[in-house]
Amino acid sequence: MTPLAPEHPAHQVRDRLRRSRPALRLGPVALRLRPRLIAVCLAVLAVLTVLLALNLSLGRTPLTPAQVWAHIIGTDYEHYFTVWRVRMPRVVTGMLAGAALAAAGAVTQTIMRNPLASPDLLGVTHGASAGVVAVLAFGGSYGILSGGGALSSLGVPAVALIGGLAAGALCYTLARRGGVDGYRLLLVGVGVSTVLMNLTLWLLTLGEVTDTGRAMVWVAGSLSMRTWENAAPVALALVLLLPLALAASRTLDALSYDDDVVRGLGVDLERARTAMLVLAVLLAAFGTSAAGPILFVSLACPQIALRLAGPGTSRPPVLLSALVGAALVSGADLAARTALDNIQLPVGVVTGCLGALYLIHLLVRANRRTQA
């Protein structure tokens, strides 16, 4: 694996963390002020605002920014359905899902010390996909679970959440042998993901054509027909879980180093890693349940945030990663809606293409380092 941070003796890391003592304390939460990071976060927020305005303005019924603003402040109701019932839930759900997936990726890459680690490799997204495809196929095509059946009545987001959490728990249980080792967890996650992916493909062959089509759109990652009911759970998850991740910033700083260094710093390695892993699985499961498994967001956004944060940053910053994830999904959905006439692509198709370019960039960069 490629370490996120170079190896240092414990005393050097301890001195470094002491020098980075927080400058702002809010009760039990301490935040270190970093001017560059704050400036980059504000810049990404500005980009998010622009993307929000474009997403609300562009579409089959084009609106001017003044018309959109009039609807937001409640002085115009001519296009209420278009703004508040169609476009606003879709763009808000996309931003929240992107933020949750990217934040989960930042935590996962930190505790595994691997820039290629993501919740996708922990089986979360594949578990959610298997659960949703099972409900769509059996509930629709066969009627076994339809008509008020217990599973089908839960709805797609709830089933996706249950499937993702169950897959994450399975990976953790199989990988735990007197503790959770990051490398062993990664290998177990790849195995569980492969099994769940093949299970999903098999379930797709059992459904009728219409149900299989619906399932395939969800598996590709789509924001079509999203409502406020889809946005509410992931919004609540971010409100509860993101502050916990920010409050644990010093623990994440320590976990980005070697195991011996972490123990030398006095951190309970297994407890800290398990707690952060649960946090990442919950964020990824809620994000996937809202919009499907949007590819490469949890993989690429933390690394983009790490580079934006500048030199001297030992791990992907969680808050900046979440903002980059929200911006990436929002921009990708805008392109998916407007790039082709009369055809709306699933947002996962656009992020998948961007992710492929990102992987090629990583391979080229690795080859250059090897040749140097």
mmCIF file of C-alpha atoms in Angstrom, residues 13-355:
data_model
loop_
_atom_site.group_PDB
_atom_site.id
_atom_site.type_symbol
_atom_site.label_atom_id
_atom_site.label_comp_id
_atom_site.label_asym_id
_atom_site.label_seq_id
_atom_site.Cartn_x
_atom_site.Cartn_y
_atom_site.Cartn_z
ATOM 1 C CA VAL A 13 5.098 13.131 15.096
ATOM 2 C CA ARG A 14 4.203 14.084 18.682
ATOM 3 C CA ASP A 15 6.220 17.317 18.358
ATOM 4 C CA ARG A 16 4.556 18.062 15.043
ATOM 5 C CA LEU A 17 1.075 17.583 16.465
ATOM 6 C CA ARG A 18 1.970 19.746 19.463
ATOM 7 C CA ARG A 19 3.152 22.535 17.174
ATOM 8 C CA SER A 20 -0.205 22.315 15.400
ATOM 9 C CA ARG A 21 -2.078 23.027 18.638
ATOM 10 C CA PRO A 22 -5.639 24.253 17.908
ATOM 11 C CA ALA A 23 -6.185 27.996 17.953
ATOM 12 C CA LEU A 24 -9.971 27.900 18.380
ATOM 13 C CA ARG A 25 -11.872 25.964 21.046
ATOM 14 C CA LEU A 26 -15.666 25.533 21.123
ATOM 15 C CA GLY A 27 -16.352 23.615 24.332
ATOM 16 C CA PRO A 28 -14.993 20.084 23.915
ATOM 17 C CA VAL A 29 -14.300 20.652 20.189
ATOM 18 C CA ALA A 30 -10.977 22.156 19.152
ATOM 19 C CA LEU A 31 -10.391 23.491 15.643
ATOM 20 C CA ARG A 32 -7.017 24.415 14.235
ATOM 21 C CA LEU A 33 -7.117 27.569 12.162
ATOM 22 C CA ARG A 34 -5.467 27.119 8.780
ATOM 23 C CA PRO A 35 -5.805 30.194 6.545
ATOM 24 C CA ARG A 36 -5.196 28.341 3.271
ATOM 25 C CA LEU A 37 -7.706 25.613 4.121
ATOM 26 C CA ILE A 38 -10.328 28.205 5.101
ATOM 27 C CA ALA A 39 -9.727 30.137 1.871
ATOM 28 C CA VAL A 40 -10.044 26.983 -0.250
ATOM 29 C CA CYS A 41 -13.262 25.985 1.556
ATOM 30 C CA LEU A 42 -14.745 29.425 0.857
ATOM 31 C CA ALA A 43 -13.709 29.165 -2.803
ATOM 32 C CA VAL A 44 -15.374 25.739 -3.145
ATOM 33 C CA LEU A 45 -18.495 27.141 -1.430
ATOM 34 C CA ALA A 46 -18.567 29.898 -4.065
ATOM 35 C CA VAL A 47 -18.343 27.271 -6.815
ATOM 36 C CA LEU A 48 -21.175 25.344 -5.131
ATOM 37 C CA THR A 49 -23.343 28.476 -5.129
ATOM 38 C CA VAL A 50 -22.753 28.983 -8.847
ATOM 39 C CA LEU A 51 -23.555 25.317 -9.575
ATOM 40 C CA LEU A 52 -26.739 25.573 -7.489
ATOM 41 C CA ALA A 53 -27.884 28.599 -9.497
ATOM 42 C CA LEU A 54 -27.104 26.897 -12.818
ATOM 43 C CA ASN A 55 -28.888 23.678 -11.792
ATOM 44 C CA LEU A 56 -32.003 25.625 -10.806
ATOM 45 C CA SER A 57 -31.952 27.781 -13.935
ATOM 46 C CA LEU A 58 -31.141 25.330 -16.742
ATOM 47 C CA GLY A 59 -33.529 22.679 -18.025
ATOM 48 C CA ARG A 60 -36.496 22.186 -20.331
ATOM 49 C CA THR A 61 -38.063 25.262 -18.733
ATOM 50 C CA PRO A 62 -35.207 27.780 -18.611
ATOM 51 C CA LEU A 63 -35.399 30.340 -15.847
ATOM 52 C CA THR A 64 -33.388 33.469 -15.245
ATOM 53 C CA PRO A 65 -31.409 33.876 -12.006
ATOM 54 C CA ALA A 66 -33.852 36.628 -11.020
ATOM 55 C CA GLN A 67 -36.820 34.238 -11.393
ATOM 56 C CA VAL A 68 -35.036 31.566 -9.336
ATOM 57 C CA TRP A 69 -34.204 34.073 -6.600
ATOM 58 C CA ALA A 70 -37.807 35.314 -6.556
ATOM 59 C CA HIS A 71 -38.987 31.762 -5.900
ATOM 60 C CA ILE A 72 -36.423 31.244 -3.143
ATOM 61 C CA ILE A 73 -37.449 34.370 -1.234
ATOM 62 C CA GLY A 74 -41.156 33.702 -1.901
ATOM 63 C CA THR A 75 -42.106 36.679 -4.091
ATOM 64 C CA ASP A 76 -43.007 34.589 -7.177
ATOM 65 C CA TYR A 77 -44.921 31.293 -7.465
ATOM 66 C CA GLU A 78 -45.281 30.975 -11.249
ATOM 67 C CA HIS A 79 -42.730 28.154 -11.513
ATOM 68 C CA TYR A 80 -43.135 26.775 -7.992
ATOM 69 C CA PHE A 81 -43.445 23.136 -9.108
ATOM 70 C CA THR A 82 -40.373 23.334 -11.376
ATOM 71 C CA VAL A 83 -38.128 24.995 -8.783
ATOM 72 C CA TRP A 84 -39.267 23.505 -5.451
ATOM 73 C CA ARG A 85 -40.659 20.125 -6.484
ATOM 74 C CA VAL A 86 -38.375 19.065 -9.358
ATOM 75 C CA ARG A 87 -35.042 20.842 -9.445
ATOM 76 C CA MET A 88 -34.341 21.861 -5.844
ATOM 77 C CA PRO A 89 -34.777 18.345 -4.313
ATOM 78 C CA ARG A 90 -32.635 16.864 -7.062
ATOM 79 C CA VAL A 91 -29.715 19.262 -6.693
ATOM 80 C CA VAL A 92 -29.853 19.238 -2.866
ATOM 81 C CA THR A 93 -29.935 15.433 -2.771
ATOM 82 C CA GLY A 94 -26.961 15.305 -5.129
ATOM 83 C CA MET A 95 -24.921 17.750 -3.070
ATOM 84 C CA LEU A 96 -25.679 15.965 0.198
ATOM 85 C CA ALA A 97 -24.957 12.517 -1.250
ATOM 86 C CA GLY A 98 -21.694 13.741 -2.774
ATOM 87 C CA ALA A 99 -20.650 15.317 0.522
ATOM 88 C CA ALA A 100 -21.413 12.143 2.491
ATOM 89 C CA LEU A 101 -19.585 9.855 0.045
ATOM 90 C CA ALA A 102 -16.534 12.127 -0.146
ATOM 91 C CA ALA A 103 -16.328 12.528 3.632
ATOM 92 C CA ALA A 104 -16.562 8.740 3.999
ATOM 93 C CA GLY A 105 -13.752 8.371 1.470
ATOM 94 C CA ALA A 106 -11.542 10.849 3.372
ATOM 95 C CA VAL A 107 -11.962 8.899 6.623
ATOM 96 C CA THR A 108 -11.454 5.513 4.904
ATOM 97 C CA GLN A 109 -8.287 6.597 3.100
ATOM 98 C CA THR A 110 -6.890 7.997 6.339
ATOM 99 C CA ILE A 111 -7.445 4.925 8.511
ATOM 100 C CA MET A 112 -6.192 2.585 5.747
ATOM 101 C CA ARG A 113 -3.370 4.957 4.726
ATOM 102 C CA ASN A 114 -4.092 4.225 1.101
ATOM 103 C CA PRO A 115 -5.216 6.787 -1.513
ATOM 104 C CA LEU A 116 -7.006 4.036 -3.444
ATOM 105 C CA ALA A 117 -9.112 2.898 -0.463
ATOM 106 C CA SER A 118 -12.772 3.896 -0.538
ATOM 107 C CA PRO A 119 -16.104 2.700 0.918
ATOM 108 C CA ASP A 120 -16.660 0.939 -2.411
ATOM 109 C CA LEU A 121 -13.956 -1.533 -1.345
ATOM 110 C CA LEU A 122 -15.685 -2.142 2.003
ATOM 111 C CA GLY A 123 -18.756 -3.585 0.275
ATOM 112 C CA VAL A 124 -21.019 -0.703 1.314
ATOM 113 C CA THR A 125 -22.121 0.392 -2.147
ATOM 114 C CA HIS A 126 -22.364 -3.162 -3.474
ATOM 115 C CA GLY A 127 -24.408 -4.220 -0.438
ATOM 116 C CA ALA A 128 -26.791 -1.332 -1.057
ATOM 117 C CA SER A 129 -27.052 -2.274 -4.734
ATOM 118 C CA ALA A 130 -27.807 -5.918 -3.960
ATOM 119 C CA GLY A 131 -30.575 -4.925 -1.531
ATOM 120 C CA VAL A 132 -32.202 -2.482 -3.945
ATOM 121 C CA VAL A 133 -32.036 -4.840 -6.919
ATOM 122 C CA ALA A 134 -33.568 -7.620 -4.832
ATOM 123 C CA VAL A 135 -36.507 -5.406 -3.858
ATOM 124 C CA LEU A 136 -37.037 -4.065 -7.377
ATOM 125 C CA ALA A 137 -36.814 -7.510 -8.988
ATOM 126 C CA PHE A 138 -38.757 -9.598 -6.476
ATOM 127 C CA GLY A 139 -41.178 -6.885 -5.454
ATOM 128 C CA GLY A 140 -42.027 -5.912 -9.026
ATOM 129 C CA SER A 141 -41.606 -8.923 -11.270
ATOM 130 C CA TYR A 142 -42.713 -11.735 -9.015
ATOM 131 C CA GLY A 143 -44.961 -9.967 -6.592
ATOM 132 C CA ILE A 144 -43.569 -12.026 -3.728
ATOM 133 C CA LEU A 145 -42.806 -8.955 -1.661
ATOM 134 C CA SER A 146 -45.205 -6.476 -3.225
ATOM 135 C CA GLY A 147 -48.652 -5.499 -2.080
ATOM 136 C CA GLY A 148 -47.598 -4.341 1.336
ATOM 137 C CA GLY A 149 -44.822 -6.865 1.859
ATOM 138 C CA ALA A 150 -42.434 -6.076 4.682
ATOM 139 C CA LEU A 151 -39.334 -5.594 2.529
ATOM 140 C CA SER A 152 -40.865 -3.741 -0.404
ATOM 141 C CA SER A 153 -42.753 -1.396 1.906
ATOM 142 C CA LEU A 154 -39.486 -0.079 3.333
ATOM 143 C CA GLY A 155 -38.724 1.766 0.127
ATOM 144 C CA VAL A 156 -35.568 1.873 -1.969
ATOM 145 C CA PRO A 157 -33.552 4.315 0.237
ATOM 146 C CA ALA A 158 -34.212 2.329 3.416
ATOM 147 C CA VAL A 159 -33.320 -0.990 1.769
ATOM 148 C CA ALA A 160 -30.147 0.547 0.322
ATOM 149 C CA LEU A 161 -29.183 1.787 3.785
ATOM 150 C CA ILE A 162 -29.808 -1.619 5.349
ATOM 151 C CA GLY A 163 -27.844 -3.396 2.604
ATOM 152 C CA GLY A 164 -24.898 -1.018 2.907
ATOM 153 C CA LEU A 165 -24.717 -1.257 6.692
ATOM 154 C CA ALA A 166 -25.034 -5.052 6.598
ATOM 155 C CA ALA A 167 -22.192 -5.339 4.079
ATOM 156 C CA GLY A 168 -19.985 -3.038 6.164
ATOM 157 C CA ALA A 169 -20.714 -5.066 9.296
ATOM 158 C CA LEU A 170 -19.922 -8.302 7.432
ATOM 159 C CA CYS A 171 -16.549 -6.959 6.283
ATOM 160 C CA TYR A 172 -15.703 -5.794 9.788
ATOM 161 C CA THR A 173 -16.672 -9.154 11.331
ATOM 162 C CA LEU A 174 -14.679 -11.201 8.823
ATOM 163 C CA ALA A 175 -11.608 -8.966 9.094
ATOM 164 C CA ARG A 176 -11.535 -8.760 12.887
ATOM 165 C CA ARG A 177 -8.965 -11.064 14.468
ATOM 166 C CA GLY A 178 -7.955 -9.549 17.773
ATOM 167 C CA GLY A 179 -8.208 -6.156 16.131
ATOM 168 C CA VAL A 180 -8.821 -4.591 12.748
ATOM 169 C CA ASP A 181 -5.826 -4.464 10.441
ATOM 170 C CA GLY A 182 -6.224 -2.040 7.540
ATOM 171 C CA TYR A 183 -4.639 -4.317 4.932
ATOM 172 C CA ARG A 184 -6.719 -7.356 6.008
ATOM 173 C CA LEU A 185 -9.881 -5.253 6.020
ATOM 174 C CA LEU A 186 -9.124 -4.060 2.498
ATOM 175 C CA LEU A 187 -8.661 -7.625 1.222
ATOM 176 C CA VAL A 188 -11.859 -8.823 2.920
ATOM 177 C CA GLY A 189 -13.714 -5.818 1.507
ATOM 178 C CA VAL A 190 -12.591 -6.626 -2.029
ATOM 179 C CA GLY A 191 -13.800 -10.214 -1.604
ATOM 180 C CA VAL A 192 -17.185 -9.234 -0.149
ATOM 181 C CA SER A 193 -17.647 -6.573 -2.825
ATOM 182 C CA THR A 194 -16.961 -9.092 -5.568
ATOM 183 C CA VAL A 195 -19.492 -11.558 -4.152
ATOM 184 C CA LEU A 196 -22.160 -8.856 -3.770
ATOM 185 C CA MET A 197 -21.509 -7.505 -7.258
ATOM 186 C CA ASN A 198 -22.049 -10.958 -8.783
ATOM 187 C CA LEU A 199 -25.140 -11.440 -6.601
ATOM 188 C CA THR A 200 -26.512 -8.165 -7.979
ATOM 189 C CA LEU A 201 -25.869 -9.266 -11.562
ATOM 190 C CA TRP A 202 -27.629 -12.590 -10.895
ATOM 191 C CA LEU A 203 -30.641 -10.838 -9.370
ATOM 192 C CA LEU A 204 -30.863 -8.609 -12.437
ATOM 193 C CA THR A 205 -31.337 -11.683 -14.625
ATOM 194 C CA LEU A 206 -34.389 -12.739 -12.568
ATOM 195 C CA GLY A 207 -36.442 -9.577 -13.020
ATOM 196 C CA GLU A 208 -38.713 -8.468 -15.826
ATOM 197 C CA VAL A 209 -37.302 -6.063 -18.400
ATOM 198 C CA THR A 210 -38.983 -2.978 -16.946
ATOM 199 C CA ASP A 211 -37.912 -3.763 -13.378
ATOM 200 C CA THR A 212 -34.381 -4.617 -14.504
ATOM 201 C CA GLY A 213 -34.193 -1.281 -16.320
ATOM 202 C CA ARG A 214 -35.220 0.590 -13.173
ATOM 203 C CA ALA A 215 -32.670 -1.342 -11.152
ATOM 204 C CA MET A 216 -29.890 -0.674 -13.669
ATOM 205 C CA VAL A 217 -30.547 3.083 -13.558
ATOM 206 C CA TRP A 218 -30.305 3.032 -9.749
ATOM 207 C CA VAL A 219 -27.135 0.902 -9.781
ATOM 208 C CA ALA A 220 -25.515 3.385 -12.193
ATOM 209 C CA GLY A 221 -26.182 6.203 -9.702
ATOM 210 C CA SER A 222 -29.039 8.510 -10.637
ATOM 211 C CA LEU A 223 -30.656 11.672 -9.236
ATOM 212 C CA SER A 224 -33.736 11.408 -11.441
ATOM 213 C CA MET A 225 -37.076 11.781 -9.617
ATOM 214 C CA ARG A 226 -35.411 12.573 -6.295
ATOM 215 C CA THR A 227 -37.660 14.220 -3.695
ATOM 216 C CA TRP A 228 -37.231 15.901 -0.315
ATOM 217 C CA GLU A 229 -37.868 12.478 1.273
ATOM 218 C CA ASN A 230 -34.618 11.290 -0.335
ATOM 219 C CA ALA A 231 -32.673 14.316 0.894
ATOM 220 C CA ALA A 232 -33.864 14.304 4.520
ATOM 221 C CA PRO A 233 -32.089 11.121 5.797
ATOM 222 C CA VAL A 234 -28.687 11.974 4.324
ATOM 223 C CA ALA A 235 -29.030 15.577 5.573
ATOM 224 C CA LEU A 236 -29.693 14.290 9.093
ATOM 225 C CA ALA A 237 -26.737 11.897 8.816
ATOM 226 C CA LEU A 238 -24.407 14.730 7.798
ATOM 227 C CA VAL A 239 -25.637 16.950 10.633
ATOM 228 C CA LEU A 240 -24.889 14.206 13.163
ATOM 229 C CA LEU A 241 -21.805 12.499 11.708
ATOM 230 C CA LEU A 242 -19.798 15.254 10.031
ATOM 231 C CA PRO A 243 -19.227 17.192 13.290
ATOM 232 C CA LEU A 244 -18.048 13.937 14.885
ATOM 233 C CA ALA A 245 -15.500 13.470 12.102
ATOM 234 C CA LEU A 246 -14.323 17.078 12.479
ATOM 235 C CA ALA A 247 -14.076 16.721 16.259
ATOM 236 C CA ALA A 248 -11.900 13.621 15.758
ATOM 237 C CA SER A 249 -9.428 15.474 13.542
ATOM 238 C CA ARG A 250 -6.486 14.917 15.885
ATOM 239 C CA THR A 251 -7.278 11.197 16.083
ATOM 240 C CA LEU A 252 -7.393 11.063 12.290
ATOM 241 C CA ASP A 253 -4.076 12.933 12.159
ATOM 242 C CA ALA A 254 -2.541 10.251 14.383
ATOM 243 C CA LEU A 255 -4.113 7.370 12.410
ATOM 244 C CA SER A 256 -2.493 8.606 9.199
ATOM 245 C CA TYR A 257 0.857 7.433 10.556
ATOM 246 C CA ASP A 258 2.325 3.985 11.122
ATOM 247 C CA ASP A 259 0.757 1.705 13.765
ATOM 248 C CA ASP A 260 3.795 1.881 16.046
ATOM 249 C CA VAL A 261 3.767 5.680 15.853
ATOM 250 C CA VAL A 262 0.036 5.746 16.690
ATOM 251 C CA ARG A 263 0.627 3.578 19.783
ATOM 252 C CA GLY A 264 3.612 5.751 20.716
ATOM 253 C CA LEU A 265 1.298 8.778 20.687
ATOM 254 C CA GLY A 266 -0.877 7.081 23.306
ATOM 255 C CA VAL A 267 -3.844 6.526 20.981
ATOM 256 C CA ASP A 268 -5.899 3.340 21.426
ATOM 257 C CA LEU A 269 -5.350 2.132 17.877
ATOM 258 C CA GLU A 270 -8.082 -0.514 17.626
ATOM 259 C CA ARG A 271 -10.761 1.557 19.327
ATOM 260 C CA ALA A 272 -9.959 4.651 17.267
ATOM 261 C CA ARG A 273 -9.809 2.741 13.982
ATOM 262 C CA THR A 274 -13.075 0.915 14.700
ATOM 263 C CA ALA A 275 -14.884 4.121 15.623
ATOM 264 C CA MET A 276 -13.694 5.895 12.493
ATOM 265 C CA LEU A 277 -14.572 2.868 10.357
ATOM 266 C CA VAL A 278 -18.143 2.848 11.706
ATOM 267 C CA LEU A 279 -18.365 6.566 10.971
ATOM 268 C CA ALA A 280 -17.204 6.058 7.376
ATOM 269 C CA VAL A 281 -19.602 3.148 6.767
ATOM 270 C CA LEU A 282 -22.574 5.164 8.070
ATOM 271 C CA LEU A 283 -21.717 8.159 5.888
ATOM 272 C CA ALA A 284 -21.257 5.980 2.810
ATOM 273 C CA ALA A 285 -24.465 4.004 3.448
ATOM 274 C CA PHE A 286 -26.613 7.139 3.845
ATOM 275 C CA GLY A 287 -25.017 8.749 0.784
ATOM 276 C CA THR A 288 -25.610 5.648 -1.340
ATOM 277 C CA SER A 289 -29.194 5.267 -0.123
ATOM 278 C CA ALA A 290 -30.022 8.774 -1.385
ATOM 279 C CA ALA A 291 -28.697 8.571 -4.930
ATOM 280 C CA GLY A 292 -27.276 5.134 -5.612
ATOM 281 C CA PRO A 293 -23.601 4.157 -5.838
ATOM 282 C CA ILE A 294 -22.189 7.256 -7.577
ATOM 283 C CA LEU A 295 -18.813 6.046 -8.764
ATOM 284 C CA PHE A 296 -15.399 7.485 -7.874
ATOM 285 C CA VAL A 297 -16.723 10.320 -5.653
ATOM 286 C CA SER A 298 -15.400 8.726 -2.475
ATOM 287 C CA LEU A 299 -12.160 7.798 -4.249
ATOM 288 C CA ALA A 300 -11.209 10.974 -6.096
ATOM 289 C CA CYS A 301 -12.618 13.834 -3.980
ATOM 290 C CA PRO A 302 -10.429 13.254 -0.883
ATOM 291 C CA GLN A 303 -7.297 13.289 -3.051
ATOM 292 C CA ILE A 304 -8.442 16.460 -4.820
ATOM 293 C CA ALA A 305 -9.050 18.050 -1.409
ATOM 294 C CA LEU A 306 -5.624 16.877 -0.204
ATOM 295 C CA ARG A 307 -3.939 18.667 -3.094
ATOM 296 C CA LEU A 308 -6.036 21.793 -2.651
ATOM 297 C CA ALA A 309 -5.095 21.908 1.043
ATOM 298 C CA GLY A 310 -1.472 22.336 0.034
ATOM 299 C CA PRO A 311 1.836 20.906 1.285
ATOM 300 C CA GLY A 312 2.194 19.845 4.891
ATOM 301 C CA THR A 313 -1.204 18.120 4.981
ATOM 302 C CA SER A 314 -0.791 14.504 6.074
ATOM 303 C CA ARG A 315 -4.320 13.294 5.241
ATOM 304 C CA PRO A 316 -7.400 14.329 3.226
ATOM 305 C CA PRO A 317 -9.287 17.059 5.154
ATOM 306 C CA VAL A 318 -12.829 15.839 5.857
ATOM 307 C CA LEU A 319 -14.726 19.134 5.501
ATOM 308 C CA LEU A 320 -12.972 20.175 2.287
ATOM 309 C CA SER A 321 -13.468 16.657 0.886
ATOM 310 C CA ALA A 322 -17.202 16.917 1.592
ATOM 311 C CA LEU A 323 -17.422 20.286 -0.164
ATOM 312 C CA VAL A 324 -15.478 18.981 -3.171
ATOM 313 C CA GLY A 325 -17.768 15.931 -3.302
ATOM 314 C CA ALA A 326 -20.864 18.133 -3.282
ATOM 315 C CA ALA A 327 -19.428 20.290 -6.065
ATOM 316 C CA LEU A 328 -18.355 17.301 -8.158
ATOM 317 C CA VAL A 329 -21.758 15.577 -8.015
ATOM 318 C CA SER A 330 -23.594 18.850 -8.649
ATOM 319 C CA GLY A 331 -21.432 19.671 -11.666
ATOM 320 C CA ALA A 332 -21.643 16.117 -12.998
ATOM 321 C CA ASP A 333 -25.441 16.132 -12.674
ATOM 322 C CA LEU A 334 -25.630 19.452 -14.514
ATOM 323 C CA ALA A 335 -23.604 17.943 -17.364
ATOM 324 C CA ALA A 336 -25.689 14.756 -17.277
ATOM 325 C CA ARG A 337 -28.923 16.764 -17.656
ATOM 326 C CA THR A 338 -27.844 19.270 -20.287
ATOM 327 C CA ALA A 339 -25.066 17.701 -22.382
ATOM 328 C CA LEU A 340 -27.405 15.739 -24.682
ATOM 329 C CA ASP A 341 -30.740 16.874 -26.106
ATOM 330 C CA ASN A 342 -33.754 14.920 -24.803
ATOM 331 C CA ILE A 343 -31.497 12.408 -22.982
ATOM 332 C CA GLN A 344 -30.610 12.569 -19.293
ATOM 333 C CA LEU A 345 -27.657 10.436 -18.321
ATOM 334 C CA PRO A 346 -27.335 8.971 -14.819
ATOM 335 C CA VAL A 347 -24.920 11.130 -12.848
ATOM 336 C CA GLY A 348 -22.863 8.015 -12.105
ATOM 337 C CA VAL A 349 -22.014 7.713 -15.795
ATOM 338 C CA VAL A 350 -20.425 11.185 -15.789
ATOM 339 C CA THR A 351 -18.533 10.647 -12.524
ATOM 340 C CA GLY A 352 -17.409 7.241 -13.825
ATOM 341 C CA CYS A 353 -15.877 8.874 -16.905
ATOM 342 C CA LEU A 354 -14.168 11.483 -14.728
ATOM 343 C CA GLY A 355 -12.947 8.734 -12.414
#
